[in-house]
mmCIF file of C-alpha atoms and ligand atoms in Angstrom:
data_model
loop_
_atom_site.group_PDB
_atom_site.id
_atom_site.type_symbol
_atom_site.label_atom_id
_atom_site.label_comp_id
_atom_site.label_asym_id
_atom_site.label_seq_id
_atom_site.Cartn_x
_atom_site.Cartn_y
_atom_site.Cartn_z
ATOM 1 C CA MET A 1 -16.697 4.761 11.909
ATOM 2 C CA PHE A 2 -15.168 1.857 13.804
ATOM 3 C CA GLN A 3 -12.121 -0.256 13.137
ATOM 4 C CA THR A 4 -12.604 -3.666 11.590
ATOM 5 C CA THR A 5 -11.004 -7.056 11.352
ATOM 6 C CA ILE A 6 -12.147 -10.307 9.756
ATOM 7 C CA GLN A 7 -14.633 -12.691 11.359
ATOM 8 C CA GLY A 8 -12.856 -15.987 10.861
ATOM 9 C CA GLU A 9 -9.670 -17.518 9.548
ATOM 10 C CA VAL A 10 -9.302 -18.292 5.859
ATOM 11 C CA GLY A 11 -6.408 -19.404 3.750
ATOM 12 C CA THR A 12 -5.062 -20.363 0.357
ATOM 13 C CA HIS A 13 -1.823 -21.438 -1.251
ATOM 14 C CA GLY A 14 0.037 -21.069 -4.503
ATOM 15 C CA VAL A 15 3.286 -20.175 -6.195
ATOM 16 C CA GLY A 16 5.150 -16.878 -5.808
ATOM 17 C CA LEU A 17 5.500 -14.952 -9.079
ATOM 18 C CA HIS A 18 9.137 -14.014 -8.690
ATOM 19 C CA THR A 19 10.678 -16.717 -6.471
ATOM 20 C CA GLY A 20 8.641 -19.627 -7.800
ATOM 21 C CA VAL A 21 8.364 -20.775 -4.172
ATOM 22 C CA GLN A 22 5.101 -22.378 -3.005
ATOM 23 C CA SER A 23 3.516 -20.724 0.000
ATOM 24 C CA THR A 24 0.412 -20.983 2.143
ATOM 25 C CA ILE A 25 -1.210 -17.879 3.581
ATOM 26 C CA ARG A 26 -3.719 -17.731 6.376
ATOM 27 C CA LEU A 27 -5.695 -14.569 7.164
ATOM 28 C CA VAL A 28 -6.320 -14.297 10.901
ATOM 29 C CA PRO A 29 -8.465 -11.801 12.872
ATOM 30 C CA ALA A 30 -6.453 -9.223 14.843
ATOM 31 C CA PRO A 31 -7.318 -6.838 17.698
ATOM 32 C CA ALA A 32 -7.828 -3.068 17.300
ATOM 33 C CA ASP A 33 -4.749 -0.952 16.518
ATOM 34 C CA THR A 34 -2.789 -3.943 15.185
ATOM 35 C CA GLY A 35 -2.820 -2.764 11.575
ATOM 36 C CA ILE A 36 -1.988 -5.165 8.753
ATOM 37 C CA VAL A 37 0.801 -7.448 9.929
ATOM 38 C CA PHE A 38 2.472 -10.279 8.031
ATOM 39 C CA ARG A 39 3.828 -13.082 10.215
ATOM 40 C CA ARG A 40 6.372 -15.586 8.952
ATOM 41 C CA VAL A 41 5.086 -18.917 10.234
ATOM 42 C CA ASP A 42 8.382 -20.538 9.206
ATOM 43 C CA LEU A 43 10.276 -18.070 11.444
ATOM 44 C CA ASP A 44 8.357 -18.362 14.743
ATOM 45 C CA LEU A 45 5.663 -15.918 13.594
ATOM 46 C CA PHE A 46 8.195 -13.134 13.042
ATOM 47 C CA PRO A 47 6.027 -10.030 12.417
ATOM 48 C CA ILE A 48 6.541 -7.628 9.511
ATOM 49 C CA GLU A 49 4.133 -4.700 9.618
ATOM 50 C CA ALA A 50 2.694 -3.517 6.295
ATOM 51 C CA HIS A 51 4.174 -0.088 6.815
ATOM 52 C CA GLY A 52 6.386 2.294 4.870
ATOM 53 C CA ARG A 53 9.226 1.896 7.372
ATOM 54 C CA ASN A 54 9.569 -1.755 6.303
ATOM 55 C CA VAL A 55 9.767 -1.191 2.550
ATOM 56 C CA ALA A 56 12.746 -3.036 1.106
ATOM 57 C CA ARG A 57 13.997 -3.114 -2.432
ATOM 58 C CA VAL A 58 11.279 -2.412 -4.902
ATOM 59 C CA SER A 59 11.452 -3.172 -8.579
ATOM 60 C CA TYR A 60 8.957 -5.425 -10.308
ATOM 61 C CA ALA A 61 7.093 -6.060 -7.074
ATOM 62 C CA THR A 62 6.973 -4.539 -3.615
ATOM 63 C CA SER A 63 8.959 -6.291 -0.912
ATOM 64 C CA LEU A 64 8.988 -5.665 2.808
ATOM 65 C CA MET A 65 11.965 -6.338 5.018
ATOM 66 C CA LYS A 66 12.472 -6.147 8.747
ATOM 67 C CA LYS A 67 15.662 -7.205 10.528
ATOM 68 C CA GLY A 68 16.774 -9.035 7.404
ATOM 69 C CA VAL A 69 13.521 -10.989 7.039
ATOM 70 C CA LEU A 70 12.063 -10.480 3.592
ATOM 71 C CA LEU A 71 8.533 -10.761 2.268
ATOM 72 C CA SER A 72 7.810 -10.242 -1.413
ATOM 73 C CA THR A 73 4.960 -9.267 -3.699
ATOM 74 C CA THR A 74 2.607 -7.885 -1.095
ATOM 75 C CA GLU A 75 0.721 -5.472 -3.365
ATOM 76 C CA HIS A 76 -2.263 -7.457 -4.648
ATOM 77 C CA LEU A 77 -3.239 -8.877 -1.271
ATOM 78 C CA LEU A 78 -2.751 -5.476 0.386
ATOM 79 C CA ALA A 79 -4.863 -3.792 -2.300
ATOM 80 C CA ALA A 80 -7.779 -6.097 -1.437
ATOM 81 C CA ILE A 81 -7.403 -5.726 2.349
ATOM 82 C CA TYR A 82 -6.967 -1.937 2.183
ATOM 83 C CA SER A 83 -9.831 -1.311 -0.248
ATOM 84 C CA CYS A 84 -12.160 -3.456 1.858
ATOM 85 C CA GLY A 85 -11.497 -1.208 4.851
ATOM 86 C CA ILE A 86 -9.957 -3.957 6.973
ATOM 87 C CA ASP A 87 -7.844 -2.152 9.545
ATOM 88 C CA ASN A 88 -6.493 -5.075 11.515
ATOM 89 C CA ILE A 89 -5.417 -8.463 10.241
ATOM 90 C CA PHE A 90 -2.600 -10.973 10.541
ATOM 91 C CA VAL A 91 -1.392 -12.500 7.310
ATOM 92 C CA ASP A 92 0.389 -15.692 8.322
ATOM 93 C CA ILE A 93 2.669 -16.989 5.593
ATOM 94 C CA ASP A 94 5.120 -19.902 5.567
ATOM 95 C CA ALA A 95 7.550 -18.659 2.913
ATOM 96 C CA ILE A 96 9.111 -15.574 1.368
ATOM 97 C CA GLU A 97 6.519 -14.547 -1.223
ATOM 98 C CA VAL A 98 2.742 -14.052 -1.311
ATOM 99 C CA PRO A 99 1.160 -16.414 -3.877
ATOM 100 C CA ILE A 100 0.350 -14.752 -7.186
ATOM 101 C CA LEU A 101 -2.759 -16.930 -7.780
ATOM 102 C CA ASP A 102 -4.391 -15.647 -10.993
ATOM 103 C CA GLY A 103 -2.346 -12.424 -11.058
ATOM 104 C CA SER A 104 -5.237 -10.247 -9.868
ATOM 105 C CA ALA A 105 -6.771 -9.386 -6.484
ATOM 106 C CA GLU A 106 -9.987 -11.310 -7.130
ATOM 107 C CA PRO A 107 -8.955 -14.512 -5.292
ATOM 108 C CA PHE A 108 -8.039 -12.380 -2.260
ATOM 109 C CA MET A 109 -11.427 -10.635 -2.431
ATOM 110 C CA GLN A 110 -13.069 -14.065 -2.419
ATOM 111 C CA LEU A 111 -11.053 -15.036 0.647
ATOM 112 C CA LEU A 112 -12.110 -11.860 2.447
ATOM 113 C CA ASP A 113 -15.744 -12.486 1.484
ATOM 114 C CA GLN A 114 -15.423 -15.962 2.918
ATOM 115 C CA ALA A 115 -13.889 -14.589 6.130
ATOM 116 C CA GLY A 116 -16.476 -11.835 6.657
ATOM 117 C CA ILE A 117 -15.807 -8.469 8.288
ATOM 118 C CA ARG A 118 -16.218 -7.729 11.979
ATOM 119 C CA LYS A 119 -16.494 -4.318 13.604
ATOM 120 C CA LEU A 120 -14.315 -3.600 16.615
ATOM 121 C CA ARG A 121 -15.091 -1.219 19.484
ATOM 122 C CA ARG A 122 -12.400 1.266 18.649
ATOM 123 C CA LYS A 123 -12.695 4.336 16.428
ATOM 124 C CA ARG A 124 -10.939 4.104 13.101
ATOM 125 C CA ARG A 125 -7.997 6.457 12.675
ATOM 126 C CA TYR A 126 -7.363 8.015 9.277
ATOM 127 C CA LEU A 127 -4.246 9.587 7.866
ATOM 128 C CA LYS A 128 -5.598 12.813 6.440
ATOM 129 C CA VAL A 129 -3.394 14.608 3.941
ATOM 130 C CA VAL A 130 -3.232 18.351 4.614
ATOM 131 C CA LYS A 131 -0.370 19.377 2.322
ATOM 132 C CA PRO A 132 0.696 18.103 -1.115
ATOM 133 C CA VAL A 133 3.611 15.679 -1.308
ATOM 134 C CA GLU A 134 5.097 14.793 -4.683
ATOM 135 C CA VAL A 135 7.801 12.630 -6.215
ATOM 136 C CA VAL A 136 8.995 13.318 -9.764
ATOM 137 C CA GLU A 137 11.482 11.184 -11.661
ATOM 138 C CA ASN A 138 12.306 11.164 -15.386
ATOM 139 C CA GLY A 139 8.872 12.062 -16.718
ATOM 140 C CA ARG A 140 7.135 9.884 -14.145
ATOM 141 C CA ARG A 141 5.342 11.475 -11.259
ATOM 142 C CA ILE A 142 3.134 10.802 -8.299
ATOM 143 C CA GLY A 143 1.580 13.104 -5.744
ATOM 144 C CA VAL A 144 -0.895 13.076 -2.906
ATOM 145 C CA TYR A 145 -3.177 16.034 -2.225
ATOM 146 C CA PRO A 146 -5.757 17.001 0.383
ATOM 147 C CA ALA A 147 -9.223 15.485 -0.225
ATOM 148 C CA GLU A 148 -12.171 14.379 1.867
ATOM 149 C CA GLU A 149 -12.018 10.796 0.649
ATOM 150 C CA PHE A 150 -9.491 8.284 -0.641
ATOM 151 C CA GLU A 151 -9.298 8.968 -4.367
ATOM 152 C CA VAL A 152 -6.870 7.772 -6.994
ATOM 153 C CA HIS A 153 -6.136 8.898 -10.512
ATOM 154 C CA CYS A 154 -3.764 6.552 -12.285
ATOM 155 C CA TYR A 155 -2.477 7.179 -15.798
ATOM 156 C CA VAL A 156 -0.288 4.819 -17.812
ATOM 157 C CA ASP A 157 1.197 5.057 -21.275
ATOM 158 C CA PHE A 158 2.904 2.028 -22.832
ATOM 159 C CA PRO A 159 3.915 1.992 -26.485
ATOM 160 C CA HIS A 160 1.848 -1.037 -27.439
ATOM 161 C CA PRO A 161 -1.215 -1.228 -29.701
ATOM 162 C CA LEU A 162 -3.341 -2.828 -26.947
ATOM 163 C CA VAL A 163 -2.215 -0.500 -24.172
ATOM 164 C CA GLY A 164 -1.273 3.052 -25.118
ATOM 165 C CA GLN A 165 -2.783 5.603 -22.766
ATOM 166 C CA GLN A 166 -5.155 4.262 -20.135
ATOM 167 C CA GLU A 167 -6.408 5.886 -16.978
ATOM 168 C CA VAL A 168 -8.545 5.108 -14.002
ATOM 169 C CA GLU A 169 -10.097 7.662 -11.701
ATOM 170 C CA MET A 170 -12.097 6.579 -8.691
ATOM 171 C CA VAL A 171 -13.025 6.988 -5.075
ATOM 172 C CA VAL A 172 -11.613 3.836 -3.493
ATOM 173 C CA ASN A 173 -13.860 1.655 -1.379
ATOM 174 C CA ALA A 174 -14.764 -2.024 -1.304
ATOM 175 C CA GLY A 175 -17.494 -1.665 -3.930
ATOM 176 C CA SER A 176 -15.526 0.386 -6.439
ATOM 177 C CA PHE A 177 -12.409 -1.746 -6.020
ATOM 178 C CA ARG A 178 -14.343 -4.950 -6.580
ATOM 179 C CA GLN A 179 -16.156 -3.579 -9.579
ATOM 180 C CA VAL A 180 -13.420 -1.655 -11.340
ATOM 181 C CA LEU A 181 -10.036 -3.103 -10.387
ATOM 182 C CA SER A 182 -10.065 -6.394 -8.508
ATOM 183 C CA ARG A 183 -10.075 -8.676 -11.570
ATOM 184 C CA ALA A 184 -7.320 -6.893 -13.513
ATOM 185 C CA ARG A 185 -4.255 -9.134 -13.852
ATOM 186 C CA THR A 186 -0.503 -8.675 -13.829
ATOM 187 C CA PHE A 187 1.047 -8.313 -17.259
ATOM 188 C CA CYS A 188 4.434 -8.399 -18.870
ATOM 189 C CA PHE A 189 5.936 -7.992 -22.306
ATOM 190 C CA GLU A 190 7.137 -11.149 -24.030
ATOM 191 C CA THR A 191 10.429 -9.424 -24.854
ATOM 192 C CA ASP A 192 11.033 -8.823 -21.117
ATOM 193 C CA ILE A 193 10.631 -12.467 -20.112
ATOM 194 C CA GLU A 194 14.205 -13.610 -20.783
ATOM 195 C CA PRO A 195 15.845 -10.508 -19.234
ATOM 196 C CA LEU A 196 13.621 -10.875 -16.148
ATOM 197 C CA ARG A 197 14.446 -14.587 -15.866
ATOM 198 C CA ALA A 198 18.129 -13.728 -16.186
ATOM 199 C CA MET A 199 17.686 -11.374 -13.207
ATOM 200 C CA GLY A 200 16.239 -14.255 -11.192
ATOM 201 C CA LEU A 201 12.691 -12.894 -11.416
ATOM 202 C CA ILE A 202 9.346 -14.340 -12.595
ATOM 203 C CA ARG A 203 10.395 -17.926 -11.780
ATOM 204 C CA GLY A 204 6.785 -18.661 -10.896
ATOM 205 C CA GLY A 205 5.360 -16.750 -13.861
ATOM 206 C CA SER A 206 3.076 -18.598 -16.252
ATOM 207 C CA LEU A 207 0.289 -18.013 -18.733
ATOM 208 C CA GLU A 208 -2.103 -18.770 -15.849
ATOM 209 C CA ASN A 209 -0.968 -15.845 -13.700
ATOM 210 C CA ALA A 210 0.101 -13.064 -16.062
ATOM 211 C CA ILE A 211 -1.030 -11.573 -19.335
ATOM 212 C CA VAL A 212 1.827 -11.754 -21.822
ATOM 213 C CA LEU A 213 1.922 -9.010 -24.438
ATOM 214 C CA THR A 214 3.473 -9.933 -27.764
ATOM 215 C CA HIS A 215 4.707 -7.466 -30.358
ATOM 216 C CA ASP A 216 1.181 -6.514 -31.396
ATOM 217 C CA GLY A 217 -1.230 -8.571 -29.318
ATOM 218 C CA VAL A 218 -1.731 -10.849 -26.345
ATOM 219 C CA LEU A 219 -0.309 -14.364 -26.099
ATOM 220 C CA ASN A 220 -2.971 -15.626 -23.695
ATOM 221 C CA GLY A 221 -6.187 -13.699 -24.261
ATOM 222 C CA PRO A 222 -8.915 -12.831 -23.907
ATOM 223 C CA LEU A 223 -8.461 -9.786 -21.704
ATOM 224 C CA ARG A 224 -10.897 -9.310 -18.845
ATOM 225 C CA TYR A 225 -11.255 -5.617 -19.773
ATOM 226 C CA PRO A 226 -9.951 -3.749 -22.826
ATOM 227 C CA ASP A 227 -7.989 -1.525 -20.431
ATOM 228 C CA GLU A 228 -6.957 -4.290 -18.036
ATOM 229 C CA PHE A 229 -3.366 -2.951 -17.943
ATOM 230 C CA GLY A 230 -4.290 0.519 -16.681
ATOM 231 C CA ARG A 231 -6.643 -1.041 -14.162
ATOM 232 C CA HIS A 232 -3.945 -3.363 -12.883
ATOM 233 C CA LYS A 233 -1.558 -0.441 -12.379
ATOM 234 C CA ALA A 234 -4.216 1.296 -10.280
ATOM 235 C CA LEU A 235 -4.619 -1.926 -8.271
ATOM 236 C CA ASP A 236 -0.851 -2.015 -7.662
ATOM 237 C CA LEU A 237 -0.932 1.637 -6.621
ATOM 238 C CA ILE A 238 -3.608 1.035 -3.982
ATOM 239 C CA GLY A 239 -1.723 -2.000 -2.659
ATOM 240 C CA ASP A 240 1.396 0.109 -2.196
ATOM 241 C CA LEU A 241 -0.547 2.968 -0.585
ATOM 242 C CA ALA A 242 -1.678 0.494 2.083
ATOM 243 C CA LEU A 243 1.866 0.925 3.416
ATOM 244 C CA ALA A 244 0.749 4.312 4.769
ATOM 245 C CA GLY A 245 -0.361 2.144 7.689
ATOM 246 C CA LEU A 246 -3.747 3.829 8.100
ATOM 247 C CA PRO A 247 -6.660 4.513 5.735
ATOM 248 C CA LEU A 248 -5.844 7.577 3.641
ATOM 249 C CA LEU A 249 -7.984 10.651 3.243
ATOM 250 C CA GLY A 250 -6.388 12.210 0.214
ATOM 251 C CA ARG A 251 -6.211 12.185 -3.549
ATOM 252 C CA VAL A 252 -3.334 10.333 -5.178
ATOM 253 C CA GLU A 253 -2.369 11.168 -8.741
ATOM 254 C CA ALA A 254 0.059 8.804 -10.454
ATOM 255 C CA ARG A 255 1.448 9.361 -13.928
ATOM 256 C CA LYS A 256 3.513 6.545 -15.416
ATOM 257 C CA ALA A 257 4.521 5.593 -11.902
ATOM 258 C CA GLY A 258 5.342 2.141 -10.524
ATOM 259 C CA HIS A 259 6.186 0.390 -7.275
ATOM 260 C CA SER A 260 9.327 2.448 -6.741
ATOM 261 C CA LEU A 261 7.537 5.794 -7.046
ATOM 262 C CA HIS A 262 4.493 4.556 -5.098
ATOM 263 C CA THR A 263 6.610 3.530 -2.134
ATOM 264 C CA GLN A 264 8.802 6.647 -2.327
ATOM 265 C CA LEU A 265 5.632 8.702 -2.038
ATOM 266 C CA VAL A 266 4.510 6.768 1.040
ATOM 267 C CA SER A 267 7.933 7.157 2.658
ATOM 268 C CA ARG A 268 8.100 10.861 1.881
ATOM 269 C CA LEU A 269 4.571 11.415 3.192
ATOM 270 C CA LEU A 270 5.222 9.531 6.438
ATOM 271 C CA ALA A 271 8.538 11.333 6.911
ATOM 272 C CA ASP A 272 6.858 14.760 6.886
ATOM 273 C CA PRO A 273 4.375 15.013 9.775
ATOM 274 C CA THR A 274 3.388 18.533 8.652
ATOM 275 C CA SER A 275 1.782 17.000 5.534
ATOM 276 C CA TRP A 276 -0.824 14.953 7.393
ATOM 277 C CA GLU A 277 -2.824 14.629 10.557
ATOM 278 C CA ILE A 278 -4.456 11.686 12.277
ATOM 279 C CA THR A 279 -8.202 12.017 12.595
ATOM 280 C CA THR A 280 -11.089 9.809 13.650
ATOM 281 C CA GLN A 281 -13.501 11.959 11.691
ATOM 282 C CA GLU A 282 -15.719 9.870 9.481
ATOM 283 C CA HIS A 283 -15.512 10.523 5.774
ATOM 284 C CA ARG A 284 -18.480 10.434 3.479
ATOM 285 C CA THR A 285 -18.673 7.680 0.901
ATOM 286 C CA LEU A 286 -22.390 7.744 0.156
ATOM 287 C CA GLY A 287 -23.519 9.194 -3.097
ATOM 288 C CA HIS A 288 -20.213 8.672 -4.830
ATOM 289 C CA GLN A 289 -19.871 6.326 -7.713
ATOM 290 C CA ALA A 290 -16.690 4.834 -8.993
ATOM 291 C CA ARG A 291 -15.686 6.896 -11.947
ATOM 292 C CA GLU A 292 -13.563 5.495 -14.643
ATOM 293 C CA ILE A 293 -12.300 7.115 -17.730
ATOM 294 C CA ALA A 294 -11.476 4.503 -20.286
ATOM 295 C CA ALA A 295 -8.891 5.815 -22.662
ATOM 296 C CA PRO A 296 -9.297 5.273 -26.382
ATOM 297 C CA ALA A 297 -8.042 1.752 -25.877
ATOM 298 C CA GLY A 298 -7.433 -0.563 -28.779
ATOM 299 C CA ALA A 299 -9.853 -3.403 -29.276
ATOM 300 C CA ALA A 300 -9.147 -6.455 -27.194
ATOM 301 C CA ASP A 301 -9.923 -9.906 -28.397
HETATM 302 ZN ZN1 ZN B 1 0.608 -6.065 -9.830
#
């Protein structure tokens, strides 16, 4: 299995969910062993590697920071790049936040399709988990365990008639991500909008880029899937796991987790070299189907 990059340059632009700042991103091919690297075009191409060591404050989105230079809301774009098995890429961006677009990873998948994937002449290196690593916090938990492939099991439970308990279980690859998760959008509760605005967040939020849950329904339906919320959380999880810096061989189990727990897991994993090894050994993906377990979700409109 060889490393990859993209064939050609592609780009898009839009508003950042939290800052409300317009930005343009350009995806650029990168040589082997580069990894996924953001470059701030407005700061002389200052590079910020998509790596656990650069995780900054994490609350409603994942932000990276290096030497005081911040980059926000990386998770949806990283989920698409990571699931597609793109090892090396520059993400050139001219502002502080990745555009939210429609709130899902689908527009990023379309960009990557447009760019095409190119194989490089260097063996891919995997981060293979050999020992469990867990983070537990107030009834929320996340752990990563040894496995031959990159698998996730993501469980959410929100007290809302349209959400409740939802879970996704899958082997992550380009096909399963596209089919099961890529179209699931960001969501928020209507009652959280004012508090979030008061905190200076969701300045770019709109009914075009987030599902808004009312007391007992959805303000801007229809949903793309009855369990779109659980699927989106799994999408977020994969985007944060990209910060491992290499493709993972391991099974990640998340229970009512979020960006903070996701990134704590990555940091804890990377900080303990006895819990993983680097291997170039190819993993098997043939013969596996994406498995999803749809919870007894309420009917969506
Ligand atoms: Zn998200």
